[in-house]
Amino acid sequence: MADPAGGVERLRTVRAVLFDFDGTLVQQRVDFARMRRRAIEVLQGHGVDTTAIEGLHVLEMVERARRSLAQRDAARAQALADDARRTIEAVECEAAEEARAIAGVPALLRDLRARGVRVGIVTRNCRAAVGRVLARQVLAYDVLLTRDDVQHVKPDPRHLGEALRLLGVAGEASAMCGDHPMDVAAGKGVGALTVGVLPEGSDPAPMAAAAPDLIVPSVAALRDPLGLDGAQDEEG
């Protein structure tokens, strides 16, 4: 566990913890390469030259194309967005069928709430896919905000800001935990303590560059820093 900024001591004082979903709370194999290929095919099918935007994340790529097309034809832009959304959701929902909660996660979330710490889930995934996972995996939370529930998604800090507003907790009294540098960036944007999840075998360079306050190998490793003692029930 890396603690470059005294994160362990600060973590025990937070009133809310926000968590990313995929790769942080649940393990699922989303084929992002296939998602990207299909999204590009959709955009190109609508006459979009994707050369300048293929380096963006998929959601941002689609949104950039939609905005550009909307300047000329609002109806075509909406059709493009709808087609791309269905394509992306299909890949996400397929992966959701095999998703499982990461070991120790159900107990940690349950115990956090039992101790009075509010729990939020903030994810770029669609609500349909997340719903499929949560129908099988019992995860305790107070607020869930998928990309379908907000206008601005991570790494935009307004995604986290809306969750904190609903939880009634200030950014400075919260922590953000995720396995991607964008989670760290969004957390810093609301003044939260940031926790980077870096499982064994992962490339540490991107997370190190994001400079979270604390780096852990899994969410379960946060039990001690959060002051959660006692036995764990993995079935949550």
Steps between C-alpha positions, in 0.01 A plus 500: 500500500653830391417805710685794344291772661392364837178369352442226758465742789268728304288212370367419846338842523295499178120510511449353153690278258431505127595196297551430133317184392674292232842381615453652843190335647434234237714302262374477146661467162368781286645469152593865462687436175186355343291780647732757343498327160121482495461860611735617228305298245179671614654845475646432159166359389351840581762669284736608778872521431637344819869560429536789744294351783601134514746574780220602737319271742197344330234712673691820433560395140128454441411825674757695297355355179144574611578862580678552171215351299236687702632829365380391157217256562351449846285204397794310348710578805237351729469191281878457516498530879215250535668244273833537680332470840330174404826361366696589813229373734486166320867436575461613862190288563669194353789538743261561790364148471831358625587775750570411862566706810868513590586307817444703815295771328148409620613480863694826483210696354256351749730574793568855385130580499452327835764733644313802364725572203299580187577297188468620142565322170596721207556327168532570130313175435138509383221440753374192315834319536550603861146391579568153361799463729322630809210263439741215581761662723385658827691826543394749766497866398313824559535660157565355155569731207568342163574700186127491424424690819722805450584751230872494571690175556841426650764630474278808524479563876135600467415129486643460850364835609145389428550181702635700793208741477256211527699354789511834677878484546763757403783397271759564769323247726498227238727254321495382140621147423558366149730297278552761228689830503179677397350398836789670675467811284126524568556451873757776512254721314256487793767521769463137607766271638597279206564125509645320200436127464797323341463119489811286477625480143358839400722764343571737791618792286161656407372485857828632639481790256149579624647531852214380721526550875501124556560196278360158594497161324124462543199660665511229767838636610321813620345323800781591736556856372125560535500361851276204420577216736343159547424203278399539138207328334593466134139436400422847637 
